[in-house]
XYZ file of C-alpha atoms in Angstrom:
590
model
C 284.263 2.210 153.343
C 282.418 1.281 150.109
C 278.411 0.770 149.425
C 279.382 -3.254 149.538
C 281.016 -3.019 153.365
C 278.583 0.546 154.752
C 276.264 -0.899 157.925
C 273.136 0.521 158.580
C 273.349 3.437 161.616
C 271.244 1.520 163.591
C 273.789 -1.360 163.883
C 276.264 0.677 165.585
C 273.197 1.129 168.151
C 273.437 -2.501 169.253
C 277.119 -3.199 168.289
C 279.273 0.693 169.185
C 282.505 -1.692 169.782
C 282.531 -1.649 166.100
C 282.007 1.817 165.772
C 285.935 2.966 165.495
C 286.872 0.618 162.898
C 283.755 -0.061 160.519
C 281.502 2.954 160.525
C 281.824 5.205 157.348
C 283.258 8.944 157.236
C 279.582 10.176 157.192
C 278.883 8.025 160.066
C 281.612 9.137 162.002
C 280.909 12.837 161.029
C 277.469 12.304 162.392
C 278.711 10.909 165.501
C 281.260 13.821 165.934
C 278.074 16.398 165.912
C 275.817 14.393 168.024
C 279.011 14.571 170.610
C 279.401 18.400 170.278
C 275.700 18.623 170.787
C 276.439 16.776 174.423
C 279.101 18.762 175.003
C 277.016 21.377 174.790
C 275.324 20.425 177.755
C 278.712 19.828 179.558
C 279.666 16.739 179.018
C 283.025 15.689 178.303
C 284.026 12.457 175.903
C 287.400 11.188 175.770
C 289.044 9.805 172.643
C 286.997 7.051 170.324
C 284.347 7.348 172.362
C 280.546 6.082 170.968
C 277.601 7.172 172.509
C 274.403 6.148 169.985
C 271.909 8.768 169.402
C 269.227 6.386 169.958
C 270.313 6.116 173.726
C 268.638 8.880 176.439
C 271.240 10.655 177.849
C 269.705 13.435 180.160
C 272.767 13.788 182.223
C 273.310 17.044 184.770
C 277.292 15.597 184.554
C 278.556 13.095 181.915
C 282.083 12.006 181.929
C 283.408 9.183 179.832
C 287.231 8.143 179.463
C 288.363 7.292 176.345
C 287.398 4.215 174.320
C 283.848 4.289 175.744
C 280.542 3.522 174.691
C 276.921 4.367 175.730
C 274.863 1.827 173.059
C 271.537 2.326 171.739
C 268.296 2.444 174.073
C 270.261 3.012 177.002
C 268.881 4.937 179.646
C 271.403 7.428 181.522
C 270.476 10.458 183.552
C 272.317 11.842 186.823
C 275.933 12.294 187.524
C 277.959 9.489 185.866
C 281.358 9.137 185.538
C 283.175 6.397 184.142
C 286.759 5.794 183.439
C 288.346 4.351 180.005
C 287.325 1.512 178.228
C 283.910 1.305 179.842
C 280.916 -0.134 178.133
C 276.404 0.649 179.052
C 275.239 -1.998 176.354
C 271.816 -1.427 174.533
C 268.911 -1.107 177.317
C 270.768 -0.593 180.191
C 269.853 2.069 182.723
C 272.121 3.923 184.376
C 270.646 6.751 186.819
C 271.553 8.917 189.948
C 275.561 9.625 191.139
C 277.285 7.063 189.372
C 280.845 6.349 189.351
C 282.541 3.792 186.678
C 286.143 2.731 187.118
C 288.452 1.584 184.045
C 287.667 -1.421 182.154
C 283.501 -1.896 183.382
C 281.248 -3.495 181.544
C 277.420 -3.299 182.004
C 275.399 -6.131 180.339
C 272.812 -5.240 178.332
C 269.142 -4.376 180.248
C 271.031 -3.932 183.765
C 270.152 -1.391 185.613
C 272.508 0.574 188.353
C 270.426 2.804 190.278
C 272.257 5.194 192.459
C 268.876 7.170 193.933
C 266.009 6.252 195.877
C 262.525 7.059 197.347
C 261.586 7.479 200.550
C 258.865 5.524 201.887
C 256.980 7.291 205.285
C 253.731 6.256 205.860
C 252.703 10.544 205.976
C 252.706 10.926 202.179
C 252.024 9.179 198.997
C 255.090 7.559 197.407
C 255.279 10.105 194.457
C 255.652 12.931 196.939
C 258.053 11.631 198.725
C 261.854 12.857 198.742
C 264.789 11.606 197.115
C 268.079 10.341 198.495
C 270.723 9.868 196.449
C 274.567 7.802 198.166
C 275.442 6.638 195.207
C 276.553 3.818 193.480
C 280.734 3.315 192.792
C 282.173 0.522 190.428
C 285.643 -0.425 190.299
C 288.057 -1.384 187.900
C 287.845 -4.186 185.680
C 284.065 -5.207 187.089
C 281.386 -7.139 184.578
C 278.313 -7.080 185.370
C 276.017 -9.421 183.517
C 272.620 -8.710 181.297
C 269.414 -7.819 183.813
C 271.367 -7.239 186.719
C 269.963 -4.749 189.394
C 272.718 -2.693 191.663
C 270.615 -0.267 194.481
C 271.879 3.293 195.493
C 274.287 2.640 198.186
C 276.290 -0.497 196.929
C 280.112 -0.123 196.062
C 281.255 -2.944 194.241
C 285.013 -3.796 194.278
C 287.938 -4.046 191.761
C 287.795 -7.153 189.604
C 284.172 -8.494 190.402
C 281.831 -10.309 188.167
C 278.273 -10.353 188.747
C 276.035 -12.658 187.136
C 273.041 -12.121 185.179
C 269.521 -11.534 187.170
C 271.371 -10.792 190.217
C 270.445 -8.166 192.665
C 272.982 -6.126 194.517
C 272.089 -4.327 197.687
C 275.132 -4.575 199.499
C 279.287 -4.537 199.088
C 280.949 -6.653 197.040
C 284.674 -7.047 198.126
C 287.239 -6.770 195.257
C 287.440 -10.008 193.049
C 284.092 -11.747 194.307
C 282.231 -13.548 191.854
C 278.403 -13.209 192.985
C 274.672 -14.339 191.585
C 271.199 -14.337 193.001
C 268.842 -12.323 193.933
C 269.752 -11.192 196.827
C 273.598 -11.487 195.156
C 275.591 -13.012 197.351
C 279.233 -14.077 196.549
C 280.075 -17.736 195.532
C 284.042 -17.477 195.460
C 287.277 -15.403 194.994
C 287.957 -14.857 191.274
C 291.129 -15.773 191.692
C 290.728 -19.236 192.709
C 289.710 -20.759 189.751
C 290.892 -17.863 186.817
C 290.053 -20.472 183.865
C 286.501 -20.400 184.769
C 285.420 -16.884 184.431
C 283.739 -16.942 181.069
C 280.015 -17.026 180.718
C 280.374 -20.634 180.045
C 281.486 -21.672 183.798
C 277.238 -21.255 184.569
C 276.668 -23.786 181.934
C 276.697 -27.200 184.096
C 276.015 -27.825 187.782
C 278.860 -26.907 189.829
C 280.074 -23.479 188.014
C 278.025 -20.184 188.585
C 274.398 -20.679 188.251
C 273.810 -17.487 185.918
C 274.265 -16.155 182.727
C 277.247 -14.012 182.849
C 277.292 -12.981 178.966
C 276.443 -8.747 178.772
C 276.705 -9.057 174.585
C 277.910 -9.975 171.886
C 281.715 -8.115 172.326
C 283.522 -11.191 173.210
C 283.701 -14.568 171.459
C 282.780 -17.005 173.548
C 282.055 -19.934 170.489
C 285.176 -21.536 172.042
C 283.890 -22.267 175.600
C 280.538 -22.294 174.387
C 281.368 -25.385 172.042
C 283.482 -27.039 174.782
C 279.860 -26.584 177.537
C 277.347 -27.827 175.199
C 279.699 -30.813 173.998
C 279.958 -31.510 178.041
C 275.998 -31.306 178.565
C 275.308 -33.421 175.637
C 277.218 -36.448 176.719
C 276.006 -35.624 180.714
C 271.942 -35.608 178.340
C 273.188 -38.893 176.860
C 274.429 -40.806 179.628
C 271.215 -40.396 181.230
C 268.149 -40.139 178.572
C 267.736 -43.900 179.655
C 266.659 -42.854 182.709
C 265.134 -40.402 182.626
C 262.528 -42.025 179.835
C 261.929 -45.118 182.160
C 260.973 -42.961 185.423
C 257.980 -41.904 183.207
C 257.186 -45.284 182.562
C 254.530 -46.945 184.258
C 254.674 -50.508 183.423
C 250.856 -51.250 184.822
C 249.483 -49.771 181.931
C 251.823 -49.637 179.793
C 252.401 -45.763 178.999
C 254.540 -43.122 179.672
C 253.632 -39.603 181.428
C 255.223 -36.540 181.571
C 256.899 -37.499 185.223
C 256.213 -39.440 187.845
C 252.801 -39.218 189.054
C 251.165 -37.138 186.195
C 248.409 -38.570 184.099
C 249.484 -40.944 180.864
C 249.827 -38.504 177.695
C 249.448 -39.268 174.119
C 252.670 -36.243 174.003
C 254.697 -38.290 176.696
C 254.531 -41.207 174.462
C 255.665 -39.422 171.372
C 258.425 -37.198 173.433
C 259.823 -40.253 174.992
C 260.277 -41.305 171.372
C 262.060 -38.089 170.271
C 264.084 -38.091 173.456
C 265.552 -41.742 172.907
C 266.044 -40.887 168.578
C 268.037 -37.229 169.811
C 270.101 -38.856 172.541
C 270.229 -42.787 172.149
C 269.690 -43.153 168.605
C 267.386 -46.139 168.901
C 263.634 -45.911 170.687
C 262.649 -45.996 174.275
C 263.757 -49.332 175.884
C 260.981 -50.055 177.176
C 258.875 -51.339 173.358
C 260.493 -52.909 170.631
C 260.337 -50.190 167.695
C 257.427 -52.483 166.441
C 255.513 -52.140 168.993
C 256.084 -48.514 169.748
C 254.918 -48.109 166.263
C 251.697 -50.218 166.553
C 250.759 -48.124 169.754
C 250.678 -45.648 168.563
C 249.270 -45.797 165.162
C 246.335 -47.533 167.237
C 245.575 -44.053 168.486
C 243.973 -42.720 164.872
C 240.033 -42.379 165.208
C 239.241 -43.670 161.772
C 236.171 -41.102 161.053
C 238.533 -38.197 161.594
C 242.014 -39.359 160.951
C 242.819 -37.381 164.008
C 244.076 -38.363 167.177
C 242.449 -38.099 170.334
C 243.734 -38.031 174.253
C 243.337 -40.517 176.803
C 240.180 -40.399 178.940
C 240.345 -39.597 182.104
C 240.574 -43.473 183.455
C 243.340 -43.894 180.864
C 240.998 -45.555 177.809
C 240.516 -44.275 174.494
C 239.688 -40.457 174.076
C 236.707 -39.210 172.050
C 236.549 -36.414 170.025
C 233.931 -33.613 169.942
C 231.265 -33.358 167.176
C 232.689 -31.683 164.076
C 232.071 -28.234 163.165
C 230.186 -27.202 160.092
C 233.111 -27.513 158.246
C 234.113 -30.860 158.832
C 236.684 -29.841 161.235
C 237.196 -31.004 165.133
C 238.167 -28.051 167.009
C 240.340 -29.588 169.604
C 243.761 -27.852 170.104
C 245.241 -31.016 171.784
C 243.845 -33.652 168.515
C 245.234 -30.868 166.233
C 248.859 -31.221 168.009
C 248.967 -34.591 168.226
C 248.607 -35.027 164.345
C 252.870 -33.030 164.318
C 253.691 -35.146 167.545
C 252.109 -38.747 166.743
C 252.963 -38.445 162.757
C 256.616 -37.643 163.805
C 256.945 -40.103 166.274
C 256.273 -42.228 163.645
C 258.657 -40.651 161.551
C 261.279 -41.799 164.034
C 259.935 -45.370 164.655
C 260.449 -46.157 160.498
C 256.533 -46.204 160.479
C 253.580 -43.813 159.446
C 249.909 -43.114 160.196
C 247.943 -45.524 159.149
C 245.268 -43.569 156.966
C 244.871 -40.181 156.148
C 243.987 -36.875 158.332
C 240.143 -36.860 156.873
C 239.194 -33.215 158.170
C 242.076 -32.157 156.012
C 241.300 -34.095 152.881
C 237.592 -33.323 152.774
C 238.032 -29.479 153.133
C 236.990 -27.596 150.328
C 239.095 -24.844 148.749
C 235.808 -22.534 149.769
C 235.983 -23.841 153.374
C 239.356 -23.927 153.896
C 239.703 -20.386 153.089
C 236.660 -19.391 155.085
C 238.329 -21.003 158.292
C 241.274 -18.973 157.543
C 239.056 -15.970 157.598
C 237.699 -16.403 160.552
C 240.725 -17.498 163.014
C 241.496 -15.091 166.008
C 244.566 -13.265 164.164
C 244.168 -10.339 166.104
C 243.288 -11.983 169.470
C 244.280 -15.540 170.339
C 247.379 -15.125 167.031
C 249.241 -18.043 168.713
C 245.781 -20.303 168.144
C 244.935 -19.060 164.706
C 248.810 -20.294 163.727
C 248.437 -23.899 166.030
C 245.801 -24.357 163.663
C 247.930 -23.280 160.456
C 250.589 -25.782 161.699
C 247.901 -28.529 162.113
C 246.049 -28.636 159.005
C 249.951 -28.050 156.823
C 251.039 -30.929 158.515
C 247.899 -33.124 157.869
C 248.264 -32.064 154.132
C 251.580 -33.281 154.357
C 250.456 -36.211 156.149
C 248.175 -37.272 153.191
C 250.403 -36.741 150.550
C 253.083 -39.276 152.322
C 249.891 -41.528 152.391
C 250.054 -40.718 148.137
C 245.714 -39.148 148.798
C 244.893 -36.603 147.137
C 243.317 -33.631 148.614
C 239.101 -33.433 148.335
C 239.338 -30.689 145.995
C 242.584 -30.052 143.877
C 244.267 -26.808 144.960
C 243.825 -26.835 148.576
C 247.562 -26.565 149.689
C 247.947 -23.931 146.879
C 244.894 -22.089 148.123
C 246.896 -22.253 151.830
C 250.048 -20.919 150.935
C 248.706 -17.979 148.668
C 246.536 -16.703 151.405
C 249.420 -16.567 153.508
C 251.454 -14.810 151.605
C 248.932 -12.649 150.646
C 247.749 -11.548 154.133
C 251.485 -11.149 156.105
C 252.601 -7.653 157.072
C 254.988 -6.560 155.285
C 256.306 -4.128 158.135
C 256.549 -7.298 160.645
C 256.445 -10.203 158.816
C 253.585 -11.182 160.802
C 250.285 -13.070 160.626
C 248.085 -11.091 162.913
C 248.232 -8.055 164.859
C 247.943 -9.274 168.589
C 250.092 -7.000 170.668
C 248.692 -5.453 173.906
C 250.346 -3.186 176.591
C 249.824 -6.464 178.699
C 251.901 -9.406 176.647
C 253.767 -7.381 174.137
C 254.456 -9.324 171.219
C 253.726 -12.268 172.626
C 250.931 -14.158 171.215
C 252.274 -12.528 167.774
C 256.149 -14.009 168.028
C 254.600 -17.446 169.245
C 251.519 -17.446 166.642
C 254.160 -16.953 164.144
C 256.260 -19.868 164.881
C 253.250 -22.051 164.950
C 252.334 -21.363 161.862
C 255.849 -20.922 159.817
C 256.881 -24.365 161.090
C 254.093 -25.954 159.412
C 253.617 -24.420 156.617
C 257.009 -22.571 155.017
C 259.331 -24.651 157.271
C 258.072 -27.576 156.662
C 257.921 -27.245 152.745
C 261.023 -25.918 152.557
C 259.736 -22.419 151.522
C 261.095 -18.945 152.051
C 259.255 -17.167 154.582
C 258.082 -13.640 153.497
C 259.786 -10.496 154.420
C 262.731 -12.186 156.552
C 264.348 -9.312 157.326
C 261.091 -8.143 159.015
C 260.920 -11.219 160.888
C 264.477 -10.687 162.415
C 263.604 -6.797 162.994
C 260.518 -7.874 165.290
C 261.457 -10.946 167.204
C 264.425 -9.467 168.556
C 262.196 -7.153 170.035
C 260.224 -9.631 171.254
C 263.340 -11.492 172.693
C 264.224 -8.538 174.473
C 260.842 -8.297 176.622
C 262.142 -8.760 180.634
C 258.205 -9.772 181.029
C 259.476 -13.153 178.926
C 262.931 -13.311 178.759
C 264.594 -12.611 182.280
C 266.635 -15.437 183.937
C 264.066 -17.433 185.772
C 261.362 -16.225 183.491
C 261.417 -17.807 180.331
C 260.037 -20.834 179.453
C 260.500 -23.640 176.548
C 257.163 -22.298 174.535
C 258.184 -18.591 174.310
C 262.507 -19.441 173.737
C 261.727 -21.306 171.269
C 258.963 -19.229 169.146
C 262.118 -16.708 169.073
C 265.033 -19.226 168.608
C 263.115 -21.241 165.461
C 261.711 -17.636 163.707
C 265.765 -16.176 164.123
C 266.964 -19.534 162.788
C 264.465 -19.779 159.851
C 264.335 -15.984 158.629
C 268.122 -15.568 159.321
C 269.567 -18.701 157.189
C 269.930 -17.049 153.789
C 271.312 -13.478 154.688
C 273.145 -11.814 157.787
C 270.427 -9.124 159.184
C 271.418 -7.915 162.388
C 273.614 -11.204 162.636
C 275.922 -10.168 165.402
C 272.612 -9.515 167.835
C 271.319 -12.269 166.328
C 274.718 -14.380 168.487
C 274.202 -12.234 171.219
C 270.980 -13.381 172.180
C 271.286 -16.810 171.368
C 274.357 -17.180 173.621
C 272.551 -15.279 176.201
C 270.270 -17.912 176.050
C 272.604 -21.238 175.522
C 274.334 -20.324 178.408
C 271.069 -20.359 180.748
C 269.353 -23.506 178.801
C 272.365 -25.585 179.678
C 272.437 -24.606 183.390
C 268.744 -25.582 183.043
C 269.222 -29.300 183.034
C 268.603 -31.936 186.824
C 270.729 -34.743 186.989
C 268.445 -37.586 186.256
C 265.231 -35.653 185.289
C 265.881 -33.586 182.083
C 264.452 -30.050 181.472
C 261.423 -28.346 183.485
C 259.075 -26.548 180.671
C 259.517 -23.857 182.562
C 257.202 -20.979 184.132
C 253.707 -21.148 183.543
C 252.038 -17.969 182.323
C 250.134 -16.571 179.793
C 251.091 -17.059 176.443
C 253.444 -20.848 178.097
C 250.886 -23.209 179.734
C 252.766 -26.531 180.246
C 253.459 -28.222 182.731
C 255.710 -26.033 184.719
C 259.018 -25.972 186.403
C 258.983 -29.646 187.402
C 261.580 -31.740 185.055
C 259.879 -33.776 182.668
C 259.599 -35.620 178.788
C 257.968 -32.222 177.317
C 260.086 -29.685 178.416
C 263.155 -32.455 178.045
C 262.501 -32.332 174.398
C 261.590 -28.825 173.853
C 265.108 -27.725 175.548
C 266.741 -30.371 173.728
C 265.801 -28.632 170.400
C 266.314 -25.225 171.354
C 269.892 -25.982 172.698
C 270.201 -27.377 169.258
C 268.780 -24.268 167.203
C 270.587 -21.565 169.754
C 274.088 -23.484 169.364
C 274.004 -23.881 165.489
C 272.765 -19.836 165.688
C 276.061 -19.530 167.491
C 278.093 -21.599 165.096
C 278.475 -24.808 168.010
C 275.548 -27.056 166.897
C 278.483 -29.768 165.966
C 279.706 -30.211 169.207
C 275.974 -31.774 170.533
C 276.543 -34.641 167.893
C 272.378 -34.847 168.177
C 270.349 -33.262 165.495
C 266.391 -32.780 165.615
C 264.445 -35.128 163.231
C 260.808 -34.422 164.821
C 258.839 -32.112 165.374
C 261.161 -29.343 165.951
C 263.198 -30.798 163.139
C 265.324 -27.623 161.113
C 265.131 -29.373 157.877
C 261.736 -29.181 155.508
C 259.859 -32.520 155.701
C 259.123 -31.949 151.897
C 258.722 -29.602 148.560
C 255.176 -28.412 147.701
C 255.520 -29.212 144.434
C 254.772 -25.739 143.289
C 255.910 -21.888 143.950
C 254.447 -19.758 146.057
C 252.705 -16.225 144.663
C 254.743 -12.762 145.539
């Protein structure tokens, strides 16, 4: 293997089924020691065998049959034994009298734990003893990502269990099973061309995940599911816009019975342009247009929520700078100003707080915004005052002082960390990488992403939100929601479209996560946002125009990550839009 073709070591960490055929004779010499230093301790690897040295292996009895792989972060401690061809994918856990048959695979963050705890009332839990039956696996058994299996359970030949699911009893040979508890949903055999991940992708298949990484190529079904949910999206997108209509005044909310939105009004439009290709039925185009440019408060250029009775908002009293501090006027300058967009229209004068704002000031706000606090805030406001620049130089104003957008970007660049590729340094034992993944994504879409500038230190970028991704906190089925997939999906999509870093995890995840948006969608209702937590807010699970258009752009960044994007025959043009809005007129410093 030559310099041009060598991959890193740490790729065979995530990707060991490529181990045998791609890794370099110094790879595969350093392999070949770190197995003698196992064997050491008794274990015995058959033939073309991988087990990654950044795995813990703290076995008392390790037996693997040949073509078998233990991948990177894995967790595996007891007495396992597994037969050939058996895969533990990167952060799996695998602990206690374990038994693998041929051909098992072990999605990637499950965790099969064949020991237990006892739980008397006479002692504290830490003191009490350990009991150990044992788990046993069959042959040819997958077992999705973030699956749990308890000490006891024997699952049969031929099973498939789907991602998230719990397991504390039997499985009978060929059962295909999901939930938490698992229970089964039908013989395998009864419908053999739906076993793929893709068969959880629309109501009626399994309702979970099955994917456990990125060793099979499931582009095929993958393409044929999201072509199938986008014209199930389309035939309904009418519908769903008009339930969160409400012809008495005129205005759309999120759903039924929620308060009138300045957002609903501008996702209704983005819904209709995605889907229908034409604007909500309710408004001619006109007169979608005229609403909403009404909304502008002509001493700010901003834009205001309703009042509480449904009239015009008002604004708060500016800060010293000039600037309203009011995260939901800041938002609605992207959402109305697309909407727009969409309609054939524009705002009808400029965002004022942004063209008054000295160089001075503008740098001095910068300054002092909560990077290392509130990150996701600091970059909301990032996004805001990019895209009111932007705004303002589609109205052909100039900026209050020359230099301003300049000013912008070369503080940026000149503040990111070069060993994340960050803005900020918010990361607590509590939220991980949270408010850093999603402050990032606020900020990169309006400033580099919307310019159509590289963002700094890509690679960087890739290396820390797939960490991020791989949080269970966030990203568990039944945990995630719109806000934090798509600060992950839009960062891997915008830092990965010039090279390949880590391209093959890259699919992984984004299938992981296809596969679960498209089972996400109610017949008539759209998408729920999803949980609400920290770091999400929303509106929750309940189907609605937000988290309908949210999904409906992450589908559409997670399928073109996987190479299917073609097969939704939608493409954003909003907010969430992958292509830059326009050039800077002028190169960044670095």
């Amino acid at each position: 293997m030559d310099a041009e073709t060598a991959l890193d070591d740490s790729y065979f960490d995530y990707c060991p089924w490529d181990f045998v055929d791609r890794a370099s004779a110094g790879q595969r010499a350093a392999q070949d020691a770190h197995q003698r230093r196992l064997a050491d301790s008794g274990a015995r690897l058959g033939p073309r065998c991988y087990v990654s040295p950044a795995a813990g292996v703290f076995t008392d009895t390790l037996r693997l049959g040949a073509d078998s792989y233990i991948a990177g972060h894995a967790y595996v401690t007891g007495e396992v034994t597994a037969g050939d061809d058996c895969t533990v994918n990167p952060y799996a856990t695998v602990r206690g009298r374990i038994t693998l048959g041929d051909g098992v695979r072990i999605g990637a963050h499950s965790s099969l734990l064949g020991f237990n705890h006892g739980v008397a009332p006479d002692r504290p839990v830490h003191r009490q003893p350990l009991t150990s039956r044992g788990i046993t696996v069959g042959d040819d058994v997958w077992i999705g990502s973030h699956v749990v299996v308890l000490d006891g359970v024997t699952i049969g030949d031929h099973c498939v269990v789907g991602a998230g699911a719990v397991v504390t009893k039997d499985l009978a040979p060929w059962t295909v099973a999901a939930g938490n508890p698992a229970r089964p949903l039908r013989d395998r055999r009864a419908h053999p061309r739906r076993d793929r991940a893709v068969s959880g992708a629309l109501p009626g298949g399994l309702p979970d995940d099955l994917s456990d990484g990125p060793s099979g190529d499931l582009s095929g079904d993958l393409g044929d599911a999201v072509a199938r949910f986008a014209d199930r999206a389309r035939s309904q997108a009418a519908d769903l816009i008009a339930r969160c209509w409400n012809p008495d005044t005129g205005r759309y909310a999120d759903r039924p019975g929620a308060p009138a939105t300045v957002r609903a009004h501008c996702d209704a439009v983005e819904i209709a342009d995605l889907l229908l290709g034409s604007p909500p039925e309710q408004l001619a185009a006109d007169e979608h247009a005229e609403r909403l440019r009404a909304l502008q408060d002509p001493g700010s250029g901003m834009v205001p929520e309703f009042a509480p009775d449904g009239g015009p908002g008002v604004l708060p009293a500016p800060a010293a700078d000039g600037w309203i501090d009011d995260g939901t006027a800041e938002y609605h300058v992207l959402a109305v100003g697309y909407a727009l967009d969409l309609l054939g229209s524009r705002l009808t004068q400029p965002v004022h707080v942004v063209r008054r704002m000295t160089v001075d000031q503008l740098l001095a706000r910068l300054g002092s915004l909560p990077w290392r606090t509130r990150t996701w805030s600091a970059g909301a406001w990032v996004d805001c005052w990019a895209t009111g620049a932007h705004r303002n130089l589609e109205l052909g104003v100039e900026d209050g002082e020359p230099g301003a957008l300049e000013a912008l970007f070369g503080w940026l660049t000149t503040r990111v960390d070069p060993w994340t590729g960050m803005w900020g340094t918010a990361e607590s034992p509590t939220a991980g990488r949270l408010q850093l993944v999603n402050g990032y994504y606020r900020l990169t879409r309006g400033s580099y992403a919307q310019f159509g500038l590289d963002v700094p230190y890509a690679e960087r970028v890739v290396d820390t939100v797939l960490a991020h991704g791989r949080d269970q906190r966030w990203f568990t089925a039944g945990r995630e929601n719109a806000c934090n997939v798509l600060d992950v999906a839009h960062p891997l999509w915008l830092a990965g479209r010039r090279g390949g870093h880590r391209a093959a995890e890259v699919r992984a995840w984004a299938e992981e996560q296809l596969t679960r948006a498209l089972g996400r969608w109610r017949d008539g209702a759209g998408f729920g946002f999803g949980p609400a937590g920290e770091g999400g807010g929303g509106p929750g699970r309940k189907p609605g125009l937000q988290g309908t258009e949210m999904w409906l752009a992450i589908v559409w960044l997670l399928a073109d990550l996987v190479g299917v994007a073609d097969r939704l025959a939608y493409r954003p043009r909003g907010v969430h839009r992958p292509e830059p809005a326009r050039s800077p007129g002028f190169a960044t410093p670095g």
